[in-house]
């Protein structure tokens, strides 16, 4: 079914990023609440416009319990805006979870950390196998792109649209917006982004969920690149287990050959031992 803008009632703005704004909207006919992300494409080159439309079309066919569901898109030629219709996640995003813990001086339960590690790992496993022969190699793995449903499960969202819109080729670290705290050593050196770079970013995300700060932090890209290249970081707080710290340390190995693949991760006995028992 193809939708029209007037099929939806805009309820509220729920987020704004470098490349678009997300609104909570209600389908006037079914009353279903979803999100539409509005991206202006007027200033994009023809090539990037086609990449954006192709990428969204690909995502529409991707179905996984821990990947935000893309339903459809609406192109408004008058305003040169693309409306991406996406699943609503009432729990908000992990960036807000981290901010709340910092504000209240609390921390995330280890049980939830293991759940995030497994669920995002299984989402990436689908992407790495699903996307291996297609154009979408980039994911923007960060707390602001991981969303929570109403049962405390996580969903990875916003696949690389921002990077496709922002000179996504490696070696453009200097032109990136903001400080890329999750950028892997290989990408910092200008090498091609690959699936092990996703593993690194996942390690940074889960580390930050525990420590409430990224594993590598600096005031400028030069110092950050140096710290990332050395690969040394503080242990996660001592109320988290040694086994969790060991798994995170493996994801943050500087040598990508030694870093586990996402397939190794989701099958790791320690990960599987922390999954809820099926009753
Ligand atoms: C304060 N904002 C929120 O609580 C919030 C809620 C309840 N949902 C969201 C965001 C999304 C949401 O609910 N579904 C989404 C799908 C894709 C993208 Cl890029 C974002 C979202 C946000 C930012």
PDB file of N, CA, C and O in Angstrom, residues 1-9 26-30 36 74:
ATOM      1  N   UNK A   1       0.858  -1.191   0.000  1.00  0.00           N
ATOM      2  CA  UNK A   1       0.000   0.000   0.000  1.00  0.00           C
ATOM      3  C   UNK A   1       0.896   1.244   0.000  1.00  0.00           C
ATOM      4  O   UNK A   1       1.870   1.292   0.724  1.00  0.00           O
ATOM      5  N   UNK A   2       0.551   2.256  -0.843  1.00  0.00           N
ATOM      6  CA  UNK A   2       1.361   3.490  -0.795  1.00  0.00           C
ATOM      7  C   UNK A   2       0.561   4.537  -0.009  1.00  0.00           C
ATOM      8  O   UNK A   2      -0.656   4.664  -0.160  1.00  0.00           O
ATOM      9  N   UNK A   3       1.262   5.231   0.844  1.00  0.00           N
ATOM     10  CA  UNK A   3       0.620   6.187   1.742  1.00  0.00           C
ATOM     11  C   UNK A   3       0.720   7.610   1.195  1.00  0.00           C
ATOM     12  O   UNK A   3       1.615   7.920   0.386  1.00  0.00           O
ATOM     13  N   UNK A   4      -0.187   8.456   1.690  1.00  0.00           N
ATOM     14  CA  UNK A   4      -0.097   9.899   1.402  1.00  0.00           C
ATOM     15  C   UNK A   4       0.136  10.615   2.733  1.00  0.00           C
ATOM     16  O   UNK A   4      -0.213  10.103   3.812  1.00  0.00           O
ATOM     17  N   UNK A   5       0.740  11.798   2.683  1.00  0.00           N
ATOM     18  CA  UNK A   5       1.018  12.545   3.918  1.00  0.00           C
ATOM     19  C   UNK A   5      -0.251  12.745   4.726  1.00  0.00           C
ATOM     20  O   UNK A   5      -0.261  12.636   5.953  1.00  0.00           O
ATOM     21  N   UNK A   6      -1.358  12.965   4.011  1.00  0.00           N
ATOM     22  CA  UNK A   6      -2.596  13.288   4.723  1.00  0.00           C
ATOM     23  C   UNK A   6      -3.213  12.071   5.412  1.00  0.00           C
ATOM     24  O   UNK A   6      -4.178  12.187   6.160  1.00  0.00           O
ATOM     25  N   UNK A   7      -2.612  10.901   5.198  1.00  0.00           N
ATOM     26  CA  UNK A   7      -3.086   9.710   5.916  1.00  0.00           C
ATOM     27  C   UNK A   7      -2.677   9.749   7.385  1.00  0.00           C
ATOM     28  O   UNK A   7      -3.127   8.936   8.183  1.00  0.00           O
ATOM     29  N   UNK A   8      -1.795  10.708   7.711  1.00  0.00           N
ATOM     30  CA  UNK A   8      -1.235  10.734   9.070  1.00  0.00           C
ATOM     31  C   UNK A   8      -1.502  12.069   9.757  1.00  0.00           C
ATOM     32  O   UNK A   8      -1.513  13.116   9.121  1.00  0.00           O
ATOM     33  N   UNK A   9      -1.663  11.974  11.073  1.00  0.00           N
ATOM     34  CA  UNK A   9      -1.799  13.164  11.922  1.00  0.00           C
ATOM     35  C   UNK A   9      -0.498  13.296  12.730  1.00  0.00           C
ATOM     36  O   UNK A   9      -0.103  12.340  13.415  1.00  0.00           O
ATOM     37  N   UNK A  26       0.195   9.582  13.836  1.00  0.00           N
ATOM     38  CA  UNK A  26      -0.861   8.554  13.954  1.00  0.00           C
ATOM     39  C   UNK A  26      -1.543   8.377  12.604  1.00  0.00           C
ATOM     40  O   UNK A  26      -1.903   9.354  11.949  1.00  0.00           O
ATOM     41  N   UNK A  27      -1.715   7.113  12.199  1.00  0.00           N
ATOM     42  CA  UNK A  27      -2.458   6.818  10.976  1.00  0.00           C
ATOM     43  C   UNK A  27      -3.940   7.137  11.229  1.00  0.00           C
ATOM     44  O   UNK A  27      -4.563   6.575  12.129  1.00  0.00           O
ATOM     45  N   UNK A  28      -4.482   8.041  10.400  1.00  0.00           N
ATOM     46  CA  UNK A  28      -5.867   8.507  10.644  1.00  0.00           C
ATOM     47  C   UNK A  28      -6.885   7.374  10.459  1.00  0.00           C
ATOM     48  O   UNK A  28      -7.974   7.418  11.024  1.00  0.00           O
ATOM     49  N   UNK A  29      -6.509   6.352   9.709  1.00  0.00           N
ATOM     50  CA  UNK A  29      -7.477   5.282   9.399  1.00  0.00           C
ATOM     51  C   UNK A  29      -7.373   4.124  10.403  1.00  0.00           C
ATOM     52  O   UNK A  29      -8.358   3.618  10.897  1.00  0.00           O
ATOM     53  N   UNK A  30      -6.107   3.738  10.728  1.00  0.00           N
ATOM     54  CA  UNK A  30      -5.924   2.567  11.623  1.00  0.00           C
ATOM     55  C   UNK A  30      -5.628   2.981  13.065  1.00  0.00           C
ATOM     56  O   UNK A  30      -5.605   2.136  13.957  1.00  0.00           O
ATOM     57  N   UNK A  36       7.627   9.174  11.559  1.00  0.00           N
ATOM     58  CA  UNK A  36       8.162   9.477  10.243  1.00  0.00           C
ATOM     59  C   UNK A  36       9.383  10.375  10.416  1.00  0.00           C
ATOM     60  O   UNK A  36       9.396  11.298  11.220  1.00  0.00           O
ATOM     61  N   UNK A  74       7.445   8.204   1.725  1.00  0.00           N
ATOM     62  CA  UNK A  74       6.624   9.101   0.923  1.00  0.00           C
ATOM     63  C   UNK A  74       7.548  10.203   0.410  1.00  0.00           C
ATOM     64  O   UNK A  74       8.299  10.805   1.190  1.00  0.00           O
TER      65      UNK A  74
END
